[in-house]
Tab-separated table of C-alpha atoms and ligand atoms in Angstrom:
chain	number	residue	atom	x	y	z
A	1	MET	CA	6.539	-28.884	-6.571
A	2	ASN	CA	5.515	-31.642	-4.485
A	3	ALA	CA	5.579	-34.999	-5.923
A	4	PRO	CA	2.491	-37.059	-5.731
A	5	GLU	CA	2.343	-39.421	-2.707
A	6	LYS	CA	2.178	-42.548	-4.435
A	7	ALA	CA	4.151	-41.956	-7.551
A	8	PRO	CA	3.048	-44.606	-10.162
A	9	VAL	CA	5.490	-45.210	-13.176
A	10	PRO	CA	6.277	-41.275	-13.451
A	11	MET	CA	4.519	-39.487	-16.261
A	12	PRO	CA	5.195	-36.096	-15.167
A	13	HIS	CA	4.817	-34.129	-18.608
A	14	VAL	CA	1.876	-35.954	-19.486
A	15	MET	CA	-1.775	-34.259	-18.456
A	16	ASN	CA	-3.232	-35.930	-15.386
A	17	THR	CA	-6.430	-36.967	-17.160
A	18	TYR	CA	-6.541	-40.663	-16.091
A	19	GLY	CA	-6.117	-42.469	-12.835
A	20	ARG	CA	-3.712	-44.959	-14.148
A	21	LEU	CA	-2.598	-48.165	-12.409
A	22	PRO	CA	1.395	-48.548	-12.143
A	23	ILE	CA	1.816	-50.886	-14.948
A	24	ALA	CA	3.268	-50.114	-18.430
A	25	LEU	CA	2.725	-52.696	-20.937
A	26	SER	CA	5.330	-53.415	-23.475
A	27	HIS	CA	3.888	-55.971	-26.002
A	28	GLY	CA	1.319	-58.530	-26.736
A	29	ARG	CA	0.259	-61.855	-28.595
A	30	GLY	CA	-3.207	-62.845	-29.109
A	31	CYS	CA	-5.100	-62.294	-25.900
A	32	TRP	CA	-2.203	-61.803	-23.784
A	33	VAL	CA	0.177	-58.745	-22.970
A	34	TRP	CA	3.445	-58.547	-20.780
A	35	ASP	CA	4.430	-55.653	-18.969
A	36	THR	CA	7.876	-53.925	-18.520
A	37	GLU	CA	8.589	-55.972	-15.532
A	38	GLY	CA	8.055	-59.138	-17.565
A	39	ARG	CA	4.356	-59.700	-15.868
A	40	LYS	CA	1.954	-61.577	-18.210
A	41	TYR	CA	-1.878	-60.729	-18.262
A	42	LEU	CA	-4.760	-62.135	-19.837
A	43	ASP	CA	-6.433	-59.230	-21.751
A	44	GLY	CA	-10.113	-59.037	-20.993
A	45	LEU	CA	-10.360	-55.534	-21.961
A	46	GLY	CA	-8.823	-55.324	-25.603
A	47	GLY	CA	-7.995	-51.779	-25.109
A	48	ILE	CA	-11.739	-50.979	-24.190
A	49	ALA	CA	-13.262	-53.138	-27.153
A	50	VAL	CA	-10.745	-52.006	-29.645
A	51	ASN	CA	-8.102	-54.872	-30.053
A	52	THR	CA	-10.596	-57.022	-32.035
A	53	LEU	CA	-7.704	-59.110	-33.441
A	54	GLY	CA	-5.970	-59.306	-30.167
A	55	HIS	CA	-2.326	-58.341	-30.380
A	56	ALA	CA	0.305	-58.822	-32.908
A	57	HIS	CA	-2.301	-60.946	-34.956
A	58	PRO	CA	-0.417	-62.800	-37.518
A	59	LYS	CA	-2.314	-61.786	-40.508
A	60	LEU	CA	-2.882	-58.054	-39.706
A	61	VAL	CA	0.873	-57.588	-38.893
A	62	PRO	CA	2.265	-58.136	-42.377
A	63	ALA	CA	-0.644	-56.353	-43.915
A	64	LEU	CA	0.037	-53.131	-41.778
A	65	GLN	CA	3.835	-53.376	-42.417
A	66	ASP	CA	3.254	-53.613	-46.112
A	67	GLN	CA	1.018	-50.476	-46.009
A	68	VAL	CA	3.127	-48.461	-43.783
A	69	ALA	CA	5.959	-48.998	-46.488
A	70	ARG	CA	3.834	-47.966	-49.190
A	71	LEU	CA	1.638	-44.824	-47.966
A	72	ILE	CA	0.444	-43.763	-44.713
A	73	HIS	CA	-1.501	-40.802	-45.236
A	74	CYS	CA	-2.293	-38.405	-48.360
A	75	SER	CA	-5.157	-36.160	-48.089
A	76	ASN	CA	-8.706	-36.270	-49.137
A	77	TYR	CA	-7.812	-34.056	-52.223
A	78	TYR	CA	-7.376	-37.255	-53.887
A	79	GLN	CA	-9.154	-40.549	-54.391
A	80	VAL	CA	-8.332	-42.929	-51.815
A	81	PRO	CA	-9.219	-46.600	-53.130
A	82	LEU	CA	-8.928	-48.212	-49.885
A	83	GLN	CA	-11.648	-45.930	-48.503
A	84	GLU	CA	-14.178	-47.173	-51.221
A	85	GLN	CA	-13.138	-50.686	-50.247
A	86	LEU	CA	-13.699	-50.828	-46.706
A	87	ALA	CA	-16.940	-48.379	-47.519
A	88	ALA	CA	-18.230	-51.138	-49.770
A	89	LYS	CA	-17.609	-53.782	-47.232
A	90	LEU	CA	-19.439	-51.773	-44.232
A	91	VAL	CA	-22.552	-51.254	-46.548
A	92	GLU	CA	-22.594	-54.916	-47.685
A	93	LEU	CA	-22.647	-55.882	-43.815
A	94	SER	CA	-25.046	-53.323	-42.676
A	95	GLY	CA	-27.739	-53.081	-45.408
A	96	MET	CA	-27.067	-49.372	-45.599
A	97	SER	CA	-25.535	-47.074	-48.442
A	98	ASN	CA	-22.804	-44.661	-47.773
A	99	VAL	CA	-19.719	-44.053	-45.321
A	100	PHE	CA	-17.693	-41.147	-44.119
A	101	PHE	CA	-14.468	-41.925	-42.364
A	102	CYS	CA	-13.067	-39.977	-39.431
A	103	ASN	CA	-10.587	-40.840	-36.511
A	104	SER	CA	-12.582	-41.669	-33.361
A	105	GLY	CA	-15.903	-42.371	-31.752
A	106	LEU	CA	-16.685	-38.795	-30.695
A	107	GLU	CA	-15.575	-37.406	-34.260
A	108	ALA	CA	-18.099	-40.372	-35.759
A	109	ASN	CA	-20.728	-39.129	-33.355
A	110	GLU	CA	-20.213	-35.394	-34.032
A	111	ALA	CA	-20.614	-36.048	-37.516
A	112	ALA	CA	-23.832	-37.794	-36.897
A	113	LEU	CA	-25.013	-35.015	-34.715
A	114	LYS	CA	-24.171	-32.321	-37.723
A	115	ILE	CA	-26.246	-34.666	-40.274
A	116	ALA	CA	-29.285	-34.777	-38.031
A	117	ARG	CA	-29.274	-30.943	-37.510
A	118	LYS	CA	-28.791	-30.425	-41.381
A	119	TYR	CA	-31.606	-32.949	-41.973
A	120	GLY	CA	-33.940	-30.764	-39.845
A	121	HIS	CA	-32.745	-27.572	-41.419
A	122	GLU	CA	-33.508	-29.021	-44.917
A	123	LYS	CA	-37.090	-29.895	-43.386
A	124	GLY	CA	-37.585	-26.201	-42.554
A	125	ILE	CA	-36.797	-26.864	-38.665
A	126	GLU	CA	-34.549	-24.072	-37.551
A	127	SER	CA	-33.827	-25.497	-34.025
A	128	PRO	CA	-33.694	-29.127	-34.618
A	129	GLU	CA	-33.970	-31.417	-31.379
A	130	ILE	CA	-32.318	-34.855	-30.729
A	131	VAL	CA	-33.650	-37.377	-28.558
A	132	VAL	CA	-30.849	-39.002	-26.235
A	133	TYR	CA	-30.701	-41.155	-23.256
A	134	GLU	CA	-30.248	-41.311	-19.513
A	135	LYS	CA	-26.676	-43.082	-18.737
A	136	ALA	CA	-25.436	-42.749	-22.700
A	137	PHE	CA	-21.964	-42.033	-23.363
A	138	HIS	CA	-21.170	-40.564	-26.767
A	139	GLY	CA	-17.704	-39.108	-26.335
A	140	ARG	CA	-16.229	-36.058	-24.681
A	141	SER	CA	-16.126	-33.145	-27.342
A	142	ILE	CA	-18.546	-30.537	-26.426
A	143	ALA	CA	-21.243	-31.436	-28.443
A	144	THR	CA	-20.860	-35.309	-27.815
A	145	LEU	CA	-20.781	-34.683	-23.887
A	146	SER	CA	-23.961	-32.876	-24.222
A	147	ALA	CA	-25.369	-35.824	-25.596
A	148	THR	CA	-23.887	-37.999	-23.144
A	149	GLY	CA	-26.123	-38.801	-20.054
A	150	ASN	CA	-23.504	-38.642	-17.331
A	151	ALA	CA	-23.267	-35.252	-15.113
A	152	LYS	CA	-19.629	-36.429	-14.170
A	153	VAL	CA	-18.585	-36.144	-18.015
A	154	GLN	CA	-20.200	-32.818	-18.433
A	155	LYS	CA	-19.381	-30.907	-14.990
A	156	GLY	CA	-17.153	-27.873	-15.511
A	157	PHE	CA	-17.796	-27.875	-19.235
A	158	GLU	CA	-21.230	-25.997	-19.226
A	159	PRO	CA	-22.780	-23.926	-20.881
A	160	LEU	CA	-23.851	-27.562	-22.803
A	161	VAL	CA	-24.816	-27.482	-26.332
A	162	PRO	CA	-28.644	-27.073	-26.564
A	163	GLY	CA	-31.021	-29.206	-28.665
A	164	PHE	CA	-31.144	-32.382	-26.833
A	165	VAL	CA	-34.112	-33.957	-25.322
A	166	ARG	CA	-33.353	-36.848	-23.007
A	167	VAL	CA	-35.471	-40.094	-22.074
A	168	PRO	CA	-34.994	-43.227	-20.146
A	169	LEU	CA	-33.825	-46.342	-22.081
A	170	ASN	CA	-36.522	-48.866	-22.796
A	171	ASP	CA	-39.635	-46.995	-21.969
A	172	ALA	CA	-41.843	-46.822	-24.918
A	173	ALA	CA	-44.378	-44.388	-23.156
A	174	ALA	CA	-41.659	-41.803	-22.590
A	175	ILE	CA	-40.473	-41.488	-26.193
A	176	GLU	CA	-44.055	-41.690	-27.594
A	177	GLU	CA	-44.504	-38.502	-25.285
A	178	VAL	CA	-41.935	-36.595	-26.993
A	179	ALA	CA	-43.252	-37.695	-30.383
A	180	ARG	CA	-46.607	-36.118	-29.406
A	181	THR	CA	-45.019	-32.751	-27.704
A	182	ARG	CA	-41.965	-32.083	-29.283
A	183	PRO	CA	-42.263	-31.042	-33.195
A	184	ASN	CA	-38.892	-29.723	-33.528
A	185	VAL	CA	-37.572	-33.602	-33.104
A	186	VAL	CA	-35.591	-34.742	-36.009
A	187	ALA	CA	-33.494	-37.768	-34.657
A	188	VAL	CA	-33.039	-40.451	-31.907
A	189	PHE	CA	-29.661	-41.077	-30.844
A	190	LEU	CA	-28.630	-44.388	-28.853
A	191	GLU	CA	-26.318	-47.047	-28.128
A	192	THR	CA	-27.664	-50.875	-28.757
A	193	ILE	CA	-25.979	-51.913	-25.560
A	194	GLN	CA	-24.715	-48.954	-23.439
A	195	GLY	CA	-20.994	-49.381	-22.658
A	196	GLU	CA	-19.766	-46.630	-20.308
A	197	GLY	CA	-23.122	-46.712	-19.064
A	198	GLY	CA	-22.815	-50.049	-17.336
A	199	ILE	CA	-23.459	-52.552	-20.219
A	200	ASN	CA	-27.186	-51.836	-20.516
A	201	PRO	CA	-29.071	-53.448	-23.589
A	202	ALA	CA	-31.922	-51.710	-25.189
A	203	ARG	CA	-34.572	-54.523	-25.602
A	204	ALA	CA	-35.311	-55.482	-29.071
A	205	GLU	CA	-39.044	-54.704	-28.826
A	206	TYR	CA	-37.753	-51.220	-27.747
A	207	LEU	CA	-35.658	-50.729	-30.568
A	208	GLN	CA	-38.425	-51.950	-33.141
A	209	ALA	CA	-40.801	-49.513	-31.459
A	210	VAL	CA	-38.471	-46.511	-31.925
A	211	ARG	CA	-37.734	-47.517	-35.628
A	212	ARG	CA	-41.468	-47.385	-36.108
A	213	ILE	CA	-41.683	-44.199	-34.432
A	214	CYS	CA	-38.904	-42.779	-36.496
A	215	ASP	CA	-40.498	-43.931	-39.685
A	216	GLU	CA	-43.936	-42.258	-38.564
A	217	ARG	CA	-42.215	-39.030	-37.890
A	218	GLY	CA	-39.739	-39.008	-40.579
A	219	TRP	CA	-36.945	-38.963	-37.754
A	220	LEU	CA	-33.412	-40.395	-37.955
A	221	LEU	CA	-32.726	-43.512	-36.087
A	222	MET	CA	-28.974	-43.063	-35.137
A	223	ILE	CA	-27.215	-45.804	-33.537
A	224	ASP	CA	-23.993	-45.498	-31.732
A	225	GLU	CA	-22.322	-48.769	-32.476
A	226	VAL	CA	-18.884	-47.438	-31.631
A	227	GLN	CA	-18.364	-49.763	-28.809
A	228	CYS	CA	-21.034	-52.783	-29.467
A	229	GLY	CA	-20.562	-52.917	-33.202
A	230	ILE	CA	-18.007	-54.713	-35.487
A	231	GLY	CA	-19.128	-58.639	-34.226
A	232	ARG	CA	-18.623	-58.013	-30.626
A	233	THR	CA	-22.139	-59.124	-29.916
A	234	GLY	CA	-22.080	-61.949	-32.203
A	235	LYS	CA	-23.588	-60.340	-34.888
A	236	TRP	CA	-21.768	-57.757	-37.171
A	237	PHE	CA	-23.944	-54.871	-35.537
A	238	ALA	CA	-25.541	-55.200	-32.334
A	239	HIS	CA	-28.950	-53.667	-33.364
A	240	GLN	CA	-29.313	-56.764	-35.933
A	241	TRP	CA	-30.453	-58.993	-32.963
A	242	ALA	CA	-33.565	-56.603	-33.231
A	243	GLY	CA	-33.996	-57.083	-37.096
A	244	ILE	CA	-33.730	-53.305	-37.580
A	245	VAL	CA	-31.712	-50.983	-39.875
A	246	PRO	CA	-30.583	-47.675	-38.517
A	247	ASP	CA	-30.408	-44.259	-40.780
A	248	VAL	CA	-26.929	-43.331	-39.165
A	249	MET	CA	-24.509	-45.508	-37.609
A	250	PRO	CA	-21.222	-44.141	-35.798
A	251	LEU	CA	-18.504	-47.022	-35.794
A	252	ALA	CA	-14.974	-46.768	-34.255
A	253	LYS	CA	-13.467	-48.794	-31.538
A	254	GLY	CA	-12.941	-52.336	-33.156
A	255	LEU	CA	-13.003	-51.447	-36.602
A	256	GLY	CA	-9.306	-51.043	-36.989
A	257	SER	CA	-8.142	-53.459	-34.424
A	258	GLY	CA	-6.201	-50.798	-32.763
A	259	VAL	CA	-5.394	-48.359	-35.200
A	260	PRO	CA	-7.279	-45.148	-34.598
A	261	ILE	CA	-10.190	-44.995	-36.938
A	262	GLY	CA	-13.808	-43.969	-37.031
A	263	ALA	CA	-16.668	-44.338	-39.492
A	264	VAL	CA	-20.251	-42.828	-39.815
A	265	VAL	CA	-22.483	-45.522	-41.940
A	266	ALA	CA	-25.618	-43.610	-43.505
A	267	GLY	CA	-28.814	-45.243	-45.036
A	268	PRO	CA	-30.912	-43.631	-47.640
A	269	LYS	CA	-32.695	-40.871	-45.624
A	270	ALA	CA	-29.314	-39.749	-44.473
A	271	ALA	CA	-26.446	-40.399	-47.035
A	272	ASP	CA	-26.844	-37.515	-49.248
A	273	VAL	CA	-27.044	-34.639	-46.433
A	274	PHE	CA	-23.488	-33.924	-46.377
A	275	GLN	CA	-22.427	-32.142	-49.425
A	276	PRO	CA	-18.823	-30.887	-50.498
A	277	GLY	CA	-17.748	-28.170	-48.098
A	278	ASN	CA	-20.076	-29.532	-45.271
A	279	HIS	CA	-17.973	-31.587	-43.347
A	280	GLY	CA	-14.151	-32.791	-43.387
A	281	THR	CA	-11.109	-34.028	-41.643
A	282	THR	CA	-7.447	-33.993	-42.185
A	283	PHE	CA	-6.777	-37.531	-40.976
A	284	GLY	CA	-10.033	-39.183	-41.504
A	285	GLY	CA	-9.637	-42.083	-44.231
A	286	ASN	CA	-6.095	-42.302	-44.329
A	287	PRO	CA	-4.690	-45.228	-46.245
A	288	LEU	CA	-2.948	-46.649	-43.137
A	289	ALA	CA	-6.352	-46.709	-41.069
A	290	MET	CA	-8.364	-47.916	-43.915
A	291	ARG	CA	-6.052	-50.616	-44.727
A	292	ALA	CA	-6.313	-51.811	-40.766
A	293	GLY	CA	-10.236	-51.661	-41.357
A	294	VAL	CA	-10.294	-53.626	-44.253
A	295	GLU	CA	-7.969	-56.376	-43.163
A	296	THR	CA	-9.743	-56.505	-39.759
A	297	LEU	CA	-13.193	-57.064	-41.434
A	298	ARG	CA	-11.345	-59.703	-43.783
A	299	ILE	CA	-9.720	-61.518	-41.216
A	300	MET	CA	-12.955	-61.495	-39.024
A	301	GLU	CA	-14.778	-63.102	-41.890
A	302	GLU	CA	-12.021	-65.865	-42.719
A	303	ASP	CA	-11.619	-66.859	-39.254
A	304	GLY	CA	-15.114	-66.875	-38.142
A	305	LEU	CA	-14.806	-64.085	-35.104
A	306	VAL	CA	-18.090	-62.994	-35.387
A	307	GLU	CA	-19.381	-66.596	-34.675
A	308	ASN	CA	-16.551	-66.956	-32.341
A	309	ALA	CA	-17.943	-64.003	-30.274
A	310	ALA	CA	-21.249	-65.357	-29.893
A	311	ARG	CA	-20.192	-68.799	-28.973
A	312	VAL	CA	-17.342	-67.950	-26.423
A	313	GLY	CA	-19.050	-64.826	-25.243
A	314	ALA	CA	-22.006	-67.371	-24.506
A	315	ALA	CA	-19.470	-69.817	-22.625
A	316	LEU	CA	-17.913	-66.881	-20.776
A	317	LYS	CA	-21.531	-65.446	-19.489
A	318	ALA	CA	-22.732	-68.713	-18.566
A	319	GLY	CA	-19.330	-69.321	-16.614
A	320	LEU	CA	-19.484	-66.185	-14.720
A	321	GLN	CA	-23.256	-66.992	-13.896
A	322	ARG	CA	-22.653	-70.182	-12.557
A	323	GLU	CA	-19.778	-69.156	-10.361
A	324	LEU	CA	-21.618	-65.983	-8.909
A	325	ALA	CA	-25.135	-67.544	-8.556
A	326	GLY	CA	-26.410	-66.994	-5.136
A	327	VAL	CA	-23.364	-64.445	-4.241
A	328	ALA	CA	-24.911	-61.693	-2.171
A	329	GLY	CA	-23.727	-58.706	-3.778
A	330	VAL	CA	-23.951	-59.593	-7.113
A	331	THR	CA	-26.763	-57.811	-8.932
A	332	GLU	CA	-26.469	-59.136	-12.595
A	333	VAL	CA	-24.442	-60.857	-15.003
A	334	ARG	CA	-25.430	-59.581	-18.232
A	335	GLY	CA	-24.465	-58.761	-21.933
A	336	GLN	CA	-24.293	-60.245	-25.373
A	337	GLY	CA	-21.401	-62.060	-26.762
A	338	LEU	CA	-18.161	-60.672	-25.885
A	339	MET	CA	-19.489	-57.555	-24.384
A	340	ILE	CA	-20.409	-58.520	-20.690
A	341	GLY	CA	-21.101	-56.515	-17.534
A	342	ILE	CA	-21.073	-57.849	-13.808
A	343	GLU	CA	-23.024	-55.494	-11.732
A	344	LEU	CA	-22.357	-55.382	-8.143
A	345	ASP	CA	-24.328	-53.833	-5.316
A	346	ARG	CA	-21.673	-51.565	-4.618
A	347	PRO	CA	-18.770	-49.312	-6.106
A	348	CYS	CA	-15.842	-51.670	-7.059
A	349	GLY	CA	-13.306	-49.657	-8.857
A	350	VAL	CA	-10.520	-51.437	-6.676
A	351	LEU	CA	-11.242	-54.633	-8.785
A	352	LEU	CA	-9.299	-53.033	-11.495
A	353	GLY	CA	-6.175	-53.088	-9.834
A	354	ARG	CA	-6.720	-56.609	-7.837
A	355	ALA	CA	-7.657	-58.212	-11.409
A	356	ALA	CA	-4.294	-56.723	-12.639
A	357	GLU	CA	-2.553	-58.142	-9.741
A	358	ALA	CA	-3.940	-61.537	-10.429
A	359	GLY	CA	-2.958	-61.328	-14.048
A	360	LEU	CA	-6.101	-60.225	-15.422
A	361	LEU	CA	-6.982	-56.943	-17.442
A	362	VAL	CA	-10.707	-55.706	-17.076
A	363	SER	CA	-12.397	-52.273	-16.356
A	364	VAL	CA	-14.917	-51.089	-14.012
A	365	THR	CA	-17.678	-48.890	-15.477
A	366	ALA	CA	-20.325	-46.964	-14.086
A	367	ASP	CA	-19.042	-47.390	-10.763
A	368	LYS	CA	-20.463	-50.983	-10.076
A	369	VAL	CA	-20.129	-52.813	-13.107
A	370	ILE	CA	-17.146	-54.724	-14.051
A	371	ARG	CA	-16.686	-54.849	-17.835
A	372	LEU	CA	-15.334	-57.638	-20.082
A	373	VAL	CA	-14.767	-56.618	-23.869
A	374	PRO	CA	-11.986	-59.051	-24.856
A	375	PRO	CA	-10.621	-59.597	-28.321
A	376	LEU	CA	-12.864	-61.600	-30.352
A	377	ILE	CA	-10.061	-64.261	-30.789
A	378	LEU	CA	-10.989	-65.276	-27.105
A	379	SER	CA	-10.677	-69.095	-26.938
A	380	GLU	CA	-13.059	-71.053	-24.874
A	381	ASP	CA	-10.284	-72.055	-22.418
A	382	GLU	CA	-9.116	-68.139	-22.107
A	383	ALA	CA	-12.790	-67.664	-21.098
A	384	ASN	CA	-12.831	-70.249	-18.448
A	385	GLN	CA	-9.201	-68.724	-17.310
A	386	ILE	CA	-11.310	-65.219	-17.043
A	387	VAL	CA	-13.732	-66.951	-14.865
A	388	ALA	CA	-11.058	-68.624	-12.968
A	389	ILE	CA	-9.075	-65.732	-12.114
A	390	LEU	CA	-12.263	-63.064	-11.571
A	391	CYS	CA	-15.100	-64.819	-9.689
A	392	PRO	CA	-12.821	-65.495	-6.622
A	393	LEU	CA	-11.692	-61.951	-6.615
A	394	ILE	CA	-15.322	-60.741	-6.740
A	395	LYS	CA	-16.494	-63.140	-3.737
A	396	GLN	CA	-13.505	-61.755	-1.839
A	397	PHE	CA	-14.271	-58.286	-2.146
A	398	LEU	CA	-17.995	-58.884	-1.304
A	399	SER	CA	-17.023	-60.677	1.703
A	400	GLU	CA	-15.163	-57.800	3.035
A	401	PRO	CA	-16.797	-55.213	5.206
A	402	ALA	CA	-17.966	-52.177	3.080
A	403	ALA	CA	-15.340	-49.363	3.082
B	501	PLP	C1	-15.912	-44.861	-26.538
B	501	PLP	C2	-17.246	-44.767	-26.982
B	501	PLP	C3	-17.343	-43.268	-27.618
B	501	PLP	C4	-16.263	-42.280	-27.978
B	501	PLP	O1	-15.123	-42.709	-28.622
B	501	PLP	P1	-13.727	-41.913	-28.604
B	501	PLP	O2	-13.023	-42.806	-29.678
B	501	PLP	O3	-13.222	-42.319	-27.305
B	501	PLP	O4	-14.244	-40.501	-29.045
B	501	PLP	C5	-18.712	-42.999	-28.059
B	501	PLP	N1	-19.470	-43.742	-28.284
B	501	PLP	C6	-19.650	-45.022	-27.330
B	501	PLP	C7	-20.786	-45.780	-27.214
B	501	PLP	C8	-18.200	-45.573	-26.912
B	501	PLP	O5	-18.073	-46.501	-26.049
């Protein structure tokens, strides 16, 4: 067999599903990580909005060590008190009513889609339809990639799951048209801020309009907060900026500070749709993941991390806007709290490697958008360091002749 031209850190037995950088991280502390060569990086990515508390948090580590030594997993044949504890906290923070636990974002979304379909069947709709969005990302299972609005994610995996109606984001006329013409619609499914799609916020007035249409039509409003939830935008959940409450809310990424976890929070319209036998998971709700969720939310409250995300995020965005003002090729700096996108006028995937070279971890999504989703413990000084490392790289990149 031919070896690849540029063998990075070799991983010959792992399926080739990612374009990886030739860097292997070995440990971290706070917002900083070190690689196996001893190089140090400022973490502007947080494992893609996952490491809420950064790395090796001094309050989280002993709690997880304690839990590992007690009970990692049992089974949903038994009561799991930590599930009730985490569910009660999520209910309190969201103003919703019940929670189902799973292990990832796509699983949470898959459960939401099942709830919507069963909700429809209970209303006598045999072929329920769900409104989804252009540029949305909901995961890579067959159903969630079908709900995703990105042909690259879908290509090669057809036939797609039917029952989705797609509309553009922030276009009230488009969804009103759906309401007039599609009698089988049972739910609307959207991200408050599209993450993979390029940090595209749903406007508050749009979310309020969708809430109103859902109420009028008896549709479920299902808001995927897998990436933008758990304090990231400076509210516990990003839709709270619009003053609305969804009927179904999938969560995952930041909820366990790195321990795999997913959750579907449901309000009164959706909380009783699943009955025994309708849905389940072996790993979902295991004591280790639940402890990670309970401790993450507790530490966030104790240390004021939601407020920190709002304050430091605003400083980070202002710093980027100041440094990039008037730079030709910078389309927009946008986002809320510690979920920020810098859109350029050209594909900029190469910046991922260049930023790492310069000691900063970021990602590039939707080809042209540099994404910052750092740990919520980020300090203002660290935010300034992100600006100081990243902006010169962007200016240099934009000054080069287009490839
Ligand atoms: C990451 C993401 C998912 C998928 O989560 P996985 O844990 O990778 O399955 C779904 N929805 C949104 C909004 C996401 O950002």
